[in-house]
Every structure is written in C-alpha cells, then in structure tokens.
XYZ file of C-alpha atoms in Angstrom:
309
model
C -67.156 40.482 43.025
C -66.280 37.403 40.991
C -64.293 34.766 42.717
C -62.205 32.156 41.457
C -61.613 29.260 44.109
C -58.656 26.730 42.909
C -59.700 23.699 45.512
C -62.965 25.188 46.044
C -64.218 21.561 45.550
C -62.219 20.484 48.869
C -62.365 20.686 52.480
C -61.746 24.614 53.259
C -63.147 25.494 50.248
C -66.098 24.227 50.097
C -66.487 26.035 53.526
C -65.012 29.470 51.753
C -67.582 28.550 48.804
C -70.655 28.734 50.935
C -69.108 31.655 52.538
C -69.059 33.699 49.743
C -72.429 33.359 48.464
C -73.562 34.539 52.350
C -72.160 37.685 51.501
C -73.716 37.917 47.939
C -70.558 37.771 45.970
C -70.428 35.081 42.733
C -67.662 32.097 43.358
C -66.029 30.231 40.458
C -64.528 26.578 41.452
C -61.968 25.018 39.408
C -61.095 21.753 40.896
C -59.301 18.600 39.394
C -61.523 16.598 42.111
C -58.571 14.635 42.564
C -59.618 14.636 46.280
C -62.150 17.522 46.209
C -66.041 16.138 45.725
C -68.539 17.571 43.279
C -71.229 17.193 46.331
C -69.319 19.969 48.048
C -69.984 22.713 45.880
C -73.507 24.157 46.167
C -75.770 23.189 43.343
C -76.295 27.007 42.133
C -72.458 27.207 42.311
C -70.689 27.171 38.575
C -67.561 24.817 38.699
C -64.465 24.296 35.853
C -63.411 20.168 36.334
C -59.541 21.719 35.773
C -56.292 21.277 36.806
C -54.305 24.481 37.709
C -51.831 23.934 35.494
C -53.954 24.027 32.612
C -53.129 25.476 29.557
C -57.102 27.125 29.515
C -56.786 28.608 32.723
C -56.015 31.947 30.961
C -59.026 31.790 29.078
C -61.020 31.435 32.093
C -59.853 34.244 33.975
C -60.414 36.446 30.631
C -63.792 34.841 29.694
C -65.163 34.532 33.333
C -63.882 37.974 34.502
C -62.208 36.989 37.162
C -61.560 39.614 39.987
C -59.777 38.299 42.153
C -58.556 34.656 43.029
C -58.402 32.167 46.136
C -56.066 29.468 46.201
C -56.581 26.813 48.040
C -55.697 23.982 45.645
C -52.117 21.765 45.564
C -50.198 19.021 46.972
C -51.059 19.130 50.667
C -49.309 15.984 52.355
C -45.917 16.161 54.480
C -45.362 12.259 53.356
C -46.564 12.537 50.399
C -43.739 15.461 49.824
C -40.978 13.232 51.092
C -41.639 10.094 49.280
C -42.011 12.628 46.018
C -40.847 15.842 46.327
C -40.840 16.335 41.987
C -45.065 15.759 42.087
C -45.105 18.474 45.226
C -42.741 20.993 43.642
C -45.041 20.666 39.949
C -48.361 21.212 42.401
C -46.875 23.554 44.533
C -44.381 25.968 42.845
C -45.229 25.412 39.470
C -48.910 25.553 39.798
C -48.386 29.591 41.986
C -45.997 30.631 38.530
C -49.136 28.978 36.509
C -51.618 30.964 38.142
C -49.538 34.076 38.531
C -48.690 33.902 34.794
C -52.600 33.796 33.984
C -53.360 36.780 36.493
C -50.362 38.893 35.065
C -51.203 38.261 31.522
C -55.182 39.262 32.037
C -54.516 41.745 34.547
C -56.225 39.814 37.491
C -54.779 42.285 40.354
C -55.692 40.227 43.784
C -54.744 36.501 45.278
C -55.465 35.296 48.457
C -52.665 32.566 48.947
C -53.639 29.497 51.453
C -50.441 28.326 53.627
C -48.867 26.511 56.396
C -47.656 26.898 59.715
C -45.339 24.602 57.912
C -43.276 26.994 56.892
C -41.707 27.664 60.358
C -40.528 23.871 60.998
C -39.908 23.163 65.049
C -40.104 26.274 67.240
C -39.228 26.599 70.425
C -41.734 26.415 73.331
C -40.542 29.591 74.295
C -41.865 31.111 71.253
C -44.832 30.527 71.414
C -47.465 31.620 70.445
C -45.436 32.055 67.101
C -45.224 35.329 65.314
C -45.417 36.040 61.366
C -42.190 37.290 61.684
C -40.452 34.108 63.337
C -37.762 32.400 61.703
C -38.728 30.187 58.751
C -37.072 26.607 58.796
C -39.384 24.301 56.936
C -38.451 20.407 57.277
C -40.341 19.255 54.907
C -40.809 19.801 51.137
C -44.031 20.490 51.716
C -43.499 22.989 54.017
C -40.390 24.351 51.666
C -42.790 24.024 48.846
C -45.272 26.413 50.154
C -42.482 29.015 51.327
C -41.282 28.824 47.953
C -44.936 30.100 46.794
C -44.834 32.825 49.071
C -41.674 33.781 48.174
C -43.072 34.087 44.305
C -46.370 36.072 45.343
C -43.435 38.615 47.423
C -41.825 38.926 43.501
C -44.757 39.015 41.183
C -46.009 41.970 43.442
C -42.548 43.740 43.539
C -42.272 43.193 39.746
C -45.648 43.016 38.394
C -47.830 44.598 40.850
C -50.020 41.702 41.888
C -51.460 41.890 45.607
C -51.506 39.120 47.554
C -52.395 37.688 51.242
C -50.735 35.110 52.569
C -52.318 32.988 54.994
C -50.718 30.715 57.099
C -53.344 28.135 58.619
C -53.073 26.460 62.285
C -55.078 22.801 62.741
C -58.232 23.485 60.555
C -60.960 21.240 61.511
C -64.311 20.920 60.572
C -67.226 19.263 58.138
C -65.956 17.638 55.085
C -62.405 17.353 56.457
C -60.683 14.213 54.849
C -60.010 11.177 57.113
C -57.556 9.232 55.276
C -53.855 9.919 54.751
C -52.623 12.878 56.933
C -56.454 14.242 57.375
C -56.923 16.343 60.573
C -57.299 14.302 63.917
C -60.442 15.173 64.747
C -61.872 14.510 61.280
C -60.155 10.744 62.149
C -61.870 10.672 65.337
C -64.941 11.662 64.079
C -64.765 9.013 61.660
C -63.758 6.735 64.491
C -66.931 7.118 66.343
C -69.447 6.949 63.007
C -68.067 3.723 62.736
C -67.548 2.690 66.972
C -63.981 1.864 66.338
C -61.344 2.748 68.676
C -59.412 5.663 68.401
C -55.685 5.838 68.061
C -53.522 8.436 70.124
C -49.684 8.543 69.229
C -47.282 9.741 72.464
C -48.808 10.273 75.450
C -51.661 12.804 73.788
C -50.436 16.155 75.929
C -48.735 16.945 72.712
C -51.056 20.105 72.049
C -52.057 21.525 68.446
C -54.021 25.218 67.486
C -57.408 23.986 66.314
C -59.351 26.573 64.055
C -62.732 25.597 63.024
C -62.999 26.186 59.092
C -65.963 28.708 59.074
C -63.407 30.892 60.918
C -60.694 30.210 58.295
C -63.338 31.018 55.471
C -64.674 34.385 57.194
C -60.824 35.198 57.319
C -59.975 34.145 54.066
C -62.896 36.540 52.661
C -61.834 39.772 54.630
C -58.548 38.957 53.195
C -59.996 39.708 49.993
C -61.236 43.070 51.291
C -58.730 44.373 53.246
C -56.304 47.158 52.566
C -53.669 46.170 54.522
C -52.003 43.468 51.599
C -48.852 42.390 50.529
C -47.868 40.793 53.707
C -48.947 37.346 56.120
C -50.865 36.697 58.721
C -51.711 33.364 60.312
C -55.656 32.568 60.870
C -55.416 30.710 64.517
C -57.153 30.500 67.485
C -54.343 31.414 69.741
C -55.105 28.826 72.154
C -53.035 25.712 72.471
C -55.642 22.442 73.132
C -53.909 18.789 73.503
C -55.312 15.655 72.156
C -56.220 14.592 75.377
C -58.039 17.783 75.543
C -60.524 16.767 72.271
C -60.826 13.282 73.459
C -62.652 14.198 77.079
C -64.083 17.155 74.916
C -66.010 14.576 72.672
C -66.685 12.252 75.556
C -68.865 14.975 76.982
C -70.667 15.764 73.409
C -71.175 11.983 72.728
C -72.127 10.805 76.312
C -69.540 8.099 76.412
C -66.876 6.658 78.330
C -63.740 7.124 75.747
C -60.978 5.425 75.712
C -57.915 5.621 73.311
C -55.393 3.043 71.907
C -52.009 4.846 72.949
C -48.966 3.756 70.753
C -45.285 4.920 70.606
C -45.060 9.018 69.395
C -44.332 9.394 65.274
C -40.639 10.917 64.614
C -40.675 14.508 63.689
C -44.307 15.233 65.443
C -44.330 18.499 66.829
C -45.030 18.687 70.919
C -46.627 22.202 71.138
C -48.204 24.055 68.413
C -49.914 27.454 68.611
C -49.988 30.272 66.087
C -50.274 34.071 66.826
C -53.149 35.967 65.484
C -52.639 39.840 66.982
C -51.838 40.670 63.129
C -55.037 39.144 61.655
C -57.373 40.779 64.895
C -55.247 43.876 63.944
C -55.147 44.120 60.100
C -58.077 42.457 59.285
C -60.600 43.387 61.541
C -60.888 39.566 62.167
C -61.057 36.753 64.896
C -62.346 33.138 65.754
C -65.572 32.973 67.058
C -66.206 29.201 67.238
C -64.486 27.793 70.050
C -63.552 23.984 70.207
C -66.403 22.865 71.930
C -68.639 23.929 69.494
C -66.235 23.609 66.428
C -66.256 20.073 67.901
C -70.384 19.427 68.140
C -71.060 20.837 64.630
C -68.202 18.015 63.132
C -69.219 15.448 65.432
C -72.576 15.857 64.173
C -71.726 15.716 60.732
C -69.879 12.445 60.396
C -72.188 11.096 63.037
C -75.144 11.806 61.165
C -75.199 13.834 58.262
C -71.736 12.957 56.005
C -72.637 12.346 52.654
C-alpha cells in the first residue's frame, strides 16, 4: 500500500512514517517544513517539499499512485487561531476541500483524518471519560476549524463516496514533539531538564490531562487505514486521567532528582480535567495503548536528554 502523509515531516508523523515502513508498506511525505524537519523523515523515505494547497497535489496523487492518504498536516495552535482565525480557516478547511478535491478527481478512495479533542470545548467532570458521541462545543477556531473538516469528510463520503476515519487525539507526547509555542508539556519539560532550567507549572498542577504516547497514536492511525469499520470517529486515548503533578514526581524518579516547579497563577480557558474514551477504538479497531506514562515518559526523557538532534 502506498501512503501519502501530509505533515509526515512533523511530530506524529514522523512517528506514523517509521511506523509504516515496520509493516512493509511505502509512505509518501509532503510537507511544507514550515515546522516539520527534513531530519525526521527516514533517509530511504521519498518526500514532496509541498504545501497542501498546492495546485500539483493532483498530479501527485495520479503520478505517485496514491492509495490512500493520512493527514496530519495544518494550522495546529489554539492562539495562533484566535489572533488569526483567516490563516487557520485557509490551513484548516480549505486545505481538507484541497485534498478532498485531489482524491475525488483521481479516485483516491481512503483518508485517515487527524483531530482534536478540541472539538468538544469544556465538558463536564461528570462526563468523563468523554464519548465520541458527546456534545460538540468547540471554543476555539481551532477547535471549530477542525469540526468543520470533519464535517466535510461526513459530505464528500455521502456525496462522493470517499471513506474516511476521523481521529480525535488526547495529549500526544513523545520524541520530536515541539517545545515552543503551545508544544505538549512534557516535550517543555523535557526541554527544561536538557537545559537544567526550572520548570513552569500554571494553577496548582492537579489539573489532569490524557497523555498518549505517539507510537500508540501511529499504530492506531495505521489500523485506521485497515479497518472496515469507516466512516465514523473514534478518539486514540489512554483512558486514564494523569495530572501535572503526576509527570513531575514521574520524571523525578526517571531522572534521580529532587524537582521542583515554578507555580504561577492558572491560564484563562485551561481545561481542569481531561480524559478521552477509547471503548470505540479497543472495539472497532482491534486497537489499544500499550505504552504507559512511565515508559512513554523514559523513552522522551531520553531523547531530549541525550539523543535530540
């Protein structure tokens, strides 16, 4: 099977990447490297320096033979989307109708569409762990954005007969994770102790977040290509709700070292408790996490601490 990755160049897909050619199927990266790194993709790995919206994308799909497609590229910050919400909407909503044209037009039947617990905005402790089927309130544009995409894989199927999988990520963590801007907090702490610089916890750091380690996410992301059970969503989680407090001891016992974190005043609109339901995924894809957070945590630790490049 040939694979195109959009993003394939960034964090999770560089993971998904390396994942693919473990099960002996050929992927195709098209990145814009606008944060994605050419030292992330494998050397025997064939890349496309591209921007989604690209007018050749067509061409590629036609002249690589494209059989199905991964997207994991677009705008991916909640600021970001606030302070300009026309750049996220072209990334976002008109880079899914890009792509979707593309497939339609060379008859490119399968997507596997990266999202965002996003999409549900503040739930209620007392739904958690939350379900596929809870009520979607987005409050950002980001979030809104990324609905909207789903919302255009649900028509282009109805209409046109594309499949698709959504997948709606929890707190994806792992090697190669970005530390500036809104990277993942453990990729900042990580960072943090590469460099011995104090660590930063906002609130009182019992808020509590679903941390997935991104060889999971890839392994899931892959099944979703094989699956028969399509045209729906299922969130890739863990299940299991861990608070910052949690990772900070957790790293004190990898690292050997007293830790102790710079506490300042909680950020408006953070979410206390966070944890996604993954029944449907065990379920309908025959798949589920098998890297827990201590040893999600030791494999990234080790990486910035020694090995980032």
């Amino acid at each position: 099977m040939k694979i195109l990755v959009t993003g394939g160049a960034g964090f999770i897909g560089s993971h998904f990447v390396r994942n693919v050619l473990k099960h002996g199927d050929i992927p195709i990266v098209l990145d814009n490297f606008s944060t994605g790194s050419l030292s992330n993709i494998p050397e025997r790995v064939r890349y496309y320096k591209m921007d989604i919206l690209d007018n050749k994308l067509e061409d590629l799909l036609y002249d690589e033979g494209i059989d199905s497609i991964v997207h994991l590229a677009g705008q991916t910050m909640v600021d970001y989307s606030l302070k300009f919400p026309l750049h996220d909407m072209k990334q976002n909503i008109e880079g899914i109708l890009h792509i979707l044209e593309a497939m339609r037009k060379t008859k490119v039947k399968r997507i596997v569409f990266s999202s965002t617990a996003a999409v549900y905005g503040d739930v209620e402790e007392v739904d958690l762990p939350v379900k596929e089927n809870h009520l979607v309130q987005p409050m950002s544009f980001y979030g809104l954005s990324k609905l909207t995409e789903e919302k255009y894989l649900e028509m282009y199927h109805k209409i046109f007969g594309i499949d698709y999988v959504v997948l709606r990520f929890a707190n994806v963590y792992g090697e190669r994770q970005g530390t500036k801007g809104e990277g993942g907090v453990i990729s900042i702490f990580a960072k943090c102790f590469s460099e011995n610089r104090n660590i930063t916890v906002f609130g009182d750091g019992k808020q509590t977040r679903d941390f997935i380690y991104a060889g999971d996410v890839a392994e899931g992301i892959y099944v979703a290509l094989q699956t028969s059970n399509i045209n729906t969503v299922y969130n890739l989680s863990t299940q299991t709700e861990s608070s910052l407090l949690d990772v900070v001891n957790a790293c004190s016992a990898i690292l050997h070292k007293e830790i102790n974190p710079c506490f300042e005043l909680e950020r408006k609109g953070d979410i206390y408790r966070s944890m996604l339901c993954n029944r449907k995924a065990k379920e309908g894809l025959y798949w589920a996490p098998k890297v827990d957070l201590k040893n999600g945590l030791k494999r990234t630790l080790a990486y910035f601490l020694n090995d980032e490049r």
